[in-house]
Every structure is written in C-alpha cells, then in structure tokens.
mmCIF file of C-alpha atoms in Angstrom:
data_model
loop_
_atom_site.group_PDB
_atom_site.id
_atom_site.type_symbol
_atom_site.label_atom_id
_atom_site.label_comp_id
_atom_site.label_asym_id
_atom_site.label_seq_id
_atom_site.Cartn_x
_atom_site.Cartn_y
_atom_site.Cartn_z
ATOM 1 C CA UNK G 1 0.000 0.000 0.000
ATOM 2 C CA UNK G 2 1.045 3.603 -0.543
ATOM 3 C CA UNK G 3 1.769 5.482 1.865
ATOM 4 C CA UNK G 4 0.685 9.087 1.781
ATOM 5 C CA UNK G 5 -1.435 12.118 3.917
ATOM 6 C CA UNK G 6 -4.178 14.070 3.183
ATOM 7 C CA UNK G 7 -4.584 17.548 3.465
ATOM 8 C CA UNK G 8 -7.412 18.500 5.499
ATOM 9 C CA UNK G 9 -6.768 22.244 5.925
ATOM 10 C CA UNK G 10 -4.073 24.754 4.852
ATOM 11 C CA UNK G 11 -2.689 27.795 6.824
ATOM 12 C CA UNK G 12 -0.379 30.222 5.998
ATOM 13 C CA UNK G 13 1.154 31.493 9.139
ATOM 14 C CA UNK G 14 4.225 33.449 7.469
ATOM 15 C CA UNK G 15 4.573 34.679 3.576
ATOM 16 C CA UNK G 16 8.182 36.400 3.422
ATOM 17 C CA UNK G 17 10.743 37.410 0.658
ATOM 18 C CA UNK G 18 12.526 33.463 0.377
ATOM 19 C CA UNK G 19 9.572 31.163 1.887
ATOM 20 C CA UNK G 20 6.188 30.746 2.973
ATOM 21 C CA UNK G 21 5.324 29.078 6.586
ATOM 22 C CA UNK G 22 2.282 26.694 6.283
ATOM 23 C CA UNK G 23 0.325 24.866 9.278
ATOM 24 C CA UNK G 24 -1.406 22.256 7.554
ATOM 25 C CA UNK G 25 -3.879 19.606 9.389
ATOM 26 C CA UNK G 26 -3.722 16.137 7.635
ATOM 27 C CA UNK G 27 -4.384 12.645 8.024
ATOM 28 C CA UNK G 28 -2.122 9.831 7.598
ATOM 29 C CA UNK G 29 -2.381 6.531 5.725
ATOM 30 C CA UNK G 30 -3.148 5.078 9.022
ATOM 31 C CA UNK G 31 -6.085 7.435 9.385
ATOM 32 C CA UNK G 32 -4.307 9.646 12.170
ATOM 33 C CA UNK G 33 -5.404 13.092 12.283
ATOM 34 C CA UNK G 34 -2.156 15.382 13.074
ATOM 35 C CA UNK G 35 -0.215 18.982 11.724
ATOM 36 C CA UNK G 36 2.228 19.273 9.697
ATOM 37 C CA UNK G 37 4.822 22.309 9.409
ATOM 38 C CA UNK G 38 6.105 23.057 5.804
ATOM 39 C CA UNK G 39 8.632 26.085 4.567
ATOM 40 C CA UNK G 40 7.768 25.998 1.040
ATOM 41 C CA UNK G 41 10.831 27.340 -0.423
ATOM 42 C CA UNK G 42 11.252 28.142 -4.573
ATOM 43 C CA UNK G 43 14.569 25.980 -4.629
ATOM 44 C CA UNK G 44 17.916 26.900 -5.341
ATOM 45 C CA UNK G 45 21.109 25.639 -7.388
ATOM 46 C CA UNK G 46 24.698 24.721 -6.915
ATOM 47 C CA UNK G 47 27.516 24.699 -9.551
ATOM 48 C CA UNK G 48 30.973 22.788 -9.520
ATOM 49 C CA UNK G 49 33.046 24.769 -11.687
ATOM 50 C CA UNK G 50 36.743 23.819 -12.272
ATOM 51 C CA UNK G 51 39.443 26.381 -13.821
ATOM 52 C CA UNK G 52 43.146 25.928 -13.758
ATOM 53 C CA UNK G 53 42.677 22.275 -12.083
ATOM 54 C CA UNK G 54 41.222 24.160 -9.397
ATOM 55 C CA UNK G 55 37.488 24.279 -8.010
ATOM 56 C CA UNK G 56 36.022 27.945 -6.550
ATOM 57 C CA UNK G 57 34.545 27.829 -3.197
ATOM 58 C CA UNK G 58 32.637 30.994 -1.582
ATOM 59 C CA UNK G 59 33.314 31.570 2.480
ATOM 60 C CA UNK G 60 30.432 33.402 3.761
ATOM 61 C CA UNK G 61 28.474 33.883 6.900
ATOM 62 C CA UNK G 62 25.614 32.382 7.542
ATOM 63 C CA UNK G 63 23.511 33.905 9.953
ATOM 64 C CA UNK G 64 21.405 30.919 10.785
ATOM 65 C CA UNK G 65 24.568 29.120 12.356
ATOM 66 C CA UNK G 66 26.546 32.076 13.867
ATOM 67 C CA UNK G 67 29.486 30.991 11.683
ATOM 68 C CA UNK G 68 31.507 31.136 8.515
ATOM 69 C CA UNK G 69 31.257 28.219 5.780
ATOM 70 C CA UNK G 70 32.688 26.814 2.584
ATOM 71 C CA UNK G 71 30.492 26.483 0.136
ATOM 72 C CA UNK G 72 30.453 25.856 -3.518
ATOM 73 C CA UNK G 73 28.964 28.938 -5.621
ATOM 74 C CA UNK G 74 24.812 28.590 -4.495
ATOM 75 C CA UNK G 75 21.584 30.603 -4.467
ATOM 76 C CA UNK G 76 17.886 30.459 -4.704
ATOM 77 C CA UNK G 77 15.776 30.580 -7.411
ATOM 78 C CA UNK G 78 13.636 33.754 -8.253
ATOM 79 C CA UNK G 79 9.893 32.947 -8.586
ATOM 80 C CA UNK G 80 9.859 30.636 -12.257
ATOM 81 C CA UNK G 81 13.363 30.657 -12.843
ATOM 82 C CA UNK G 82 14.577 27.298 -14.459
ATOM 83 C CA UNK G 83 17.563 26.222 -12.564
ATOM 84 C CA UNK G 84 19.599 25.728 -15.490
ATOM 85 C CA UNK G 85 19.676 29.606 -16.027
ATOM 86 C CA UNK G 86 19.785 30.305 -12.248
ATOM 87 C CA UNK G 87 23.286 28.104 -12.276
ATOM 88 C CA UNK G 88 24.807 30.235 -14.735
ATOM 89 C CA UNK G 89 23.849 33.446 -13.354
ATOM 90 C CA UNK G 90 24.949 32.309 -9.397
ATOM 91 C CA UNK G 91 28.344 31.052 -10.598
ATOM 92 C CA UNK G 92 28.694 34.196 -12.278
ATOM 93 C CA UNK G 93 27.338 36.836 -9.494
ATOM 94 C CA UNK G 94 29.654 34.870 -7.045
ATOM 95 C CA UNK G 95 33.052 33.624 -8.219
ATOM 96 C CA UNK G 96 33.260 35.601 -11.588
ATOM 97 C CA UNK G 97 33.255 32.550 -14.117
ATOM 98 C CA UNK G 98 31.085 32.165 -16.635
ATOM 99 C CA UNK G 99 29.655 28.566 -17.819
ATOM 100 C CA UNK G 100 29.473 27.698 -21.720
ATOM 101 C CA UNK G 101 27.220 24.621 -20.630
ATOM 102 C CA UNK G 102 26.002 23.403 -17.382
ATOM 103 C CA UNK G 103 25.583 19.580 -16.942
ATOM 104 C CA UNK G 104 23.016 18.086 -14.259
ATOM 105 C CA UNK G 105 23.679 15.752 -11.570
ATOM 106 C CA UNK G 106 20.788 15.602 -10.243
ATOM 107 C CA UNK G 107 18.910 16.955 -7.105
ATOM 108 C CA UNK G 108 19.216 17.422 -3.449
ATOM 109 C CA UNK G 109 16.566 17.459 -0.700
ATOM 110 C CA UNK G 110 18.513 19.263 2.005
ATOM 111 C CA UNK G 111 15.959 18.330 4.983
ATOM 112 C CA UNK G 112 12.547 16.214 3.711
ATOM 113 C CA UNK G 113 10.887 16.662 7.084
ATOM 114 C CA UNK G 114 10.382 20.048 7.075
ATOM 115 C CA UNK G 115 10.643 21.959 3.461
ATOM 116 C CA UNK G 116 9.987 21.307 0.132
ATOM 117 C CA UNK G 117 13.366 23.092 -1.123
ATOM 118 C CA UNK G 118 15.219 20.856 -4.288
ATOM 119 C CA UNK G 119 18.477 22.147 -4.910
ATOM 120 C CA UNK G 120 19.649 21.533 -8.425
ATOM 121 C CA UNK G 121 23.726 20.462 -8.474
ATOM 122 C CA UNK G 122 25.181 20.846 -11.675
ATOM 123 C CA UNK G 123 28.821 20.988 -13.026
ATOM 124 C CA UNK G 124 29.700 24.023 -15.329
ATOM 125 C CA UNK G 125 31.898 23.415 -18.663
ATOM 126 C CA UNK G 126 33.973 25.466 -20.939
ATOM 127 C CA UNK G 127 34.599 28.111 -17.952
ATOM 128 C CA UNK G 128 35.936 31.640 -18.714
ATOM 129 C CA UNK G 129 36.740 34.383 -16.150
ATOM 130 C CA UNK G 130 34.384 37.535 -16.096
ATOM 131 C CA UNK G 131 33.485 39.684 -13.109
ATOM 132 C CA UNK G 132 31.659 38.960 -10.052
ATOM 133 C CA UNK G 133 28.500 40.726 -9.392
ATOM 134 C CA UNK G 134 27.429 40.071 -5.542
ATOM 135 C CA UNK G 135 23.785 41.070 -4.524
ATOM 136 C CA UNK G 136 23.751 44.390 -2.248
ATOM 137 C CA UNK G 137 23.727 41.985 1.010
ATOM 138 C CA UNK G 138 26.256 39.306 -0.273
ATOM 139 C CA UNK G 139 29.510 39.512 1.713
ATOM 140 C CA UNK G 140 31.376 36.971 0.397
ATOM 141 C CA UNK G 141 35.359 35.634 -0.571
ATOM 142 C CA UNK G 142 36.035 33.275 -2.884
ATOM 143 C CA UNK G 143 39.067 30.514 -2.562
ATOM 144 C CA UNK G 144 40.143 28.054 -4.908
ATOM 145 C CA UNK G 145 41.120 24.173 -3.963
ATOM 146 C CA UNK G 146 41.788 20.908 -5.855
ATOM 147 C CA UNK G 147 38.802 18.074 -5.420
ATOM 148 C CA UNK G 148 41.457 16.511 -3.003
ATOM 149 C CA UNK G 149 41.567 19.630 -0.865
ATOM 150 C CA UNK G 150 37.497 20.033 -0.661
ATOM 151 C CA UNK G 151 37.409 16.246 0.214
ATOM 152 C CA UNK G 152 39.620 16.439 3.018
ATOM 153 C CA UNK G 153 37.978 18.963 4.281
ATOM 154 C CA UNK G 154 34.511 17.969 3.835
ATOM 155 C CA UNK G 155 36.182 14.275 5.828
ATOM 156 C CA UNK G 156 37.316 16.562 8.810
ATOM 157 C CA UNK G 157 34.386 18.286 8.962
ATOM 158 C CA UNK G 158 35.357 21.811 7.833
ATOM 159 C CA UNK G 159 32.774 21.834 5.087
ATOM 160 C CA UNK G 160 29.314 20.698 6.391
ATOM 161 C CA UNK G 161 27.226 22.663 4.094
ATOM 162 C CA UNK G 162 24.989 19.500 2.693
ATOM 163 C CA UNK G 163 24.616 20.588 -1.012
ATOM 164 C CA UNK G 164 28.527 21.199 -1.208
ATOM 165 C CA UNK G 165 28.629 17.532 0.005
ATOM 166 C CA UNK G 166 26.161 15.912 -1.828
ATOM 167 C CA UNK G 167 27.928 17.913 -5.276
ATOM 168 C CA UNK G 168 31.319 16.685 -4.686
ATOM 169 C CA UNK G 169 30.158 13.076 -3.897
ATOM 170 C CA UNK G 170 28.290 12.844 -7.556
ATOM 171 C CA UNK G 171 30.970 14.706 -9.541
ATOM 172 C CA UNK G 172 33.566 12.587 -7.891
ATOM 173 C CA UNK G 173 31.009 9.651 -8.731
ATOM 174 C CA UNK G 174 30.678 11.197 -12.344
ATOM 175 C CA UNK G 175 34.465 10.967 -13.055
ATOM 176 C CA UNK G 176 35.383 7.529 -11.669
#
C-alpha cells in the first residue's frame, strides 16, 4: 500500500521574501489526524566549476549558524526561474566565471521533514573568467582548492554545508 497524507486544511502562518510558513492539518495513511509544518521554499542551485585544475569555493556567513562556511557557488531561485539559467547566473554573481554549458547531476533534498526546497547540483563546462556581481547583502570571498583539498575537508568536517557535500560526492562519482 502507498503510503501518503491528506490535506485537510491549509494555513499560511508566514509569507516572506525566500519562503512561505504553512500549518497544515492532515491525516495519515493510518487514518491519524495530526499537523504538519512546511517552509515551502522556490529551490535553489549549486555549480561545480573547475578552472586551472582548481574548483572555486565561496566563504560566507551564515547567519542561521553564527558561523563562517565553505560552500560551492549557491543561491535560490527567483519565482519561475529554471535552474539551469539560475546556475549560470549564481556562478557568475559569485566567483566571476562564466559557464558555456552546465551539466546536471541531479537533485538534493537538504531536509525532507520540514521543506519542500530541491536544490539543483550541476557541473559548469567550458569556464571563462568575467566579473563577479554580488547582490547588495552578499559579503562573500572566494578561494580556490583541488577536489582533493574540498574532500579532506569535507572528511574533517570543515565543510558541512549539505549541497557542497552531496555535489562533490556525484561529480567525484561522475568521473570515476
């Protein structure tokens, strides 16, 4: 049998500028009546971009943590923006590169229980330097390591940013 819940009722309790807050009452396949809490969230993308045998990494912080992280070049996706065009533009905005071609590797669901975010991980070809064009409230530098660099540091847990790790695994994967 599949399993699946109902919606019973829907409530917005919070419509902001990067997600909307629902309260919804369901019931489950087992016939329980209970609430669920969703952040409906427009998505986002990640690019792996390599130039000079060496991959660019963005070290921001990130107010929900208190803390600085490495991530790979990232952002959301403005209301019915493919992600495909939304990879090209972030990698530019952030590290300066521009992509000829972007290739998928899929998908990302950075935490089921709670949001509906995807995050779309591709790896950009045929890169060329250009400029970098941060948003007004972007505070950002950008480093440059080899793959064997990120890895080690996503294996001693200096990178825990989940789509960085999830887009190194499948390029690495994508390689072998």
């Amino acid at each position: 049998m599949k399993k699946e819940e109902k919606t019973l009722k829907s409530k917005v309790i919070y419509d902001g500028r990067i997600l909307r807050l629902n309260c919804d009452d369901v019931i489950t396949s087992k016939g329980i009546k209970t609430k669920r809490e969703v952040v409906h969230h427009n998505g986002g993308v990640c690019v792996l971009a390599m130039i000079d045998g060496k991959i660019p990494m963005v070290k921001q912080f990130r107010y929900s943590y208190g803390e600085e992280m490495f991530e790979l070049p990232a952002g959301k996706l403005e209301k019915g923006e493919d992600s495909y065009t939304a990879g090209i533009r972030e990698l530019e905005e952030e590290v300066g590169l521009k992509a000829n071609k972007l290739t998928s590797l899929g998908c990302m669901y950075p935490s089921c229980g709670y949001t509906n975010e995807i995050i779309y991980l591709y790896k950009a070809e045929n890169v060329t330097k250009t400029q970098i064009h941060l948003d007004p409230d972007e505070d950002l530098d950008v480093y440059y390591f080899t793959l064997e660099e990120i890895s080690n540091m996503i294996l001693k847990n200096e990178i825990r940013d989940a789509k960085t790790i999830c887009l190194i695994f499948k390029y690495k994967e994508s390689i072998k």
